[in-house]
Amino acid sequence: MFNTLSAVDAPQPPKVLTTPLEIASTLRLLQESHDPLIITFHERNQRFQSYLVEVDKDSKTLSLDEMIPPDGERYLENGEAFRIEGFHEGVRVAWDSNGSLTIGTQDGHRIYKGSLPEEVVYHQRRNAFRAALKLAQLVNIELGGEKLKTPISGQLLDISATGCKLRFDGDISERLQLGQVYDRFIAALPFGSMTTAVELRYLHVEERINTTFAGVRFHNMSGLVQRQVERFVYQLQREARRFDKDDDL
């Protein structure tokens, strides 16, 4: 059963979108789903987060929200080239920019306006079943390692063969850095704890409920840990199917 999951999770070859219609439609998916974007400047190691706030096919323009942390804005002002990367339901969407974005304001917020990219890479990297956990069975996790002064405790919300979504009480965004690899992620799975390194790919603070949500991708998993993850995903998948059948009765 584990081999089946691994085959489903096999990466698909990337496509390069070149028509304005394809590009605008794909970027609009990121915008409407409020999927976070990771911005990396070519000559720098730091990563920044933003969101698409507007995609206009007719004028072939787009607008990005203010970068987090905001000090990335000075690299824009310098005209430095950068890459933008987002994920929508397992699809990686990425494009390069030559740095020609105009910094302005809209409704009192900072935005960056520019032209639609001429090419967008569309890469279906994951077809894996992503299993959501019921509130009554959320798994406790701990994030730690050399990059954190003290470990952070949270809960596992969903999981696939390649990564998972986490929830933490309070605003912990200042303690974490997008793109950083944390070398000790521990999840108390029902049949025993698993430990592996993870890369932080998503970070969002929901102020209304004083909660931080994070998305991580498993990093350099051992064969043992991969089997633990696949066993847990398969277990959740089987329970979800049984639950669906019960609903149909």
JSON list of C-alpha atoms in Angstrom, two decimals, residues 115 146 239:
[
{"chain": "A", "resi": 115, "resn": "SER", "atom": "CA", "xyz": [3.40, 43.75, -15.82]},
{"chain": "A", "resi": 146, "resn": "GLU", "atom": "CA", "xyz": [19.54, 24.88, 16.06]},
{"chain": "A", "resi": 239, "resn": "GLU", "atom": "CA", "xyz": [-10.99, 6.44, 7.92]}
]
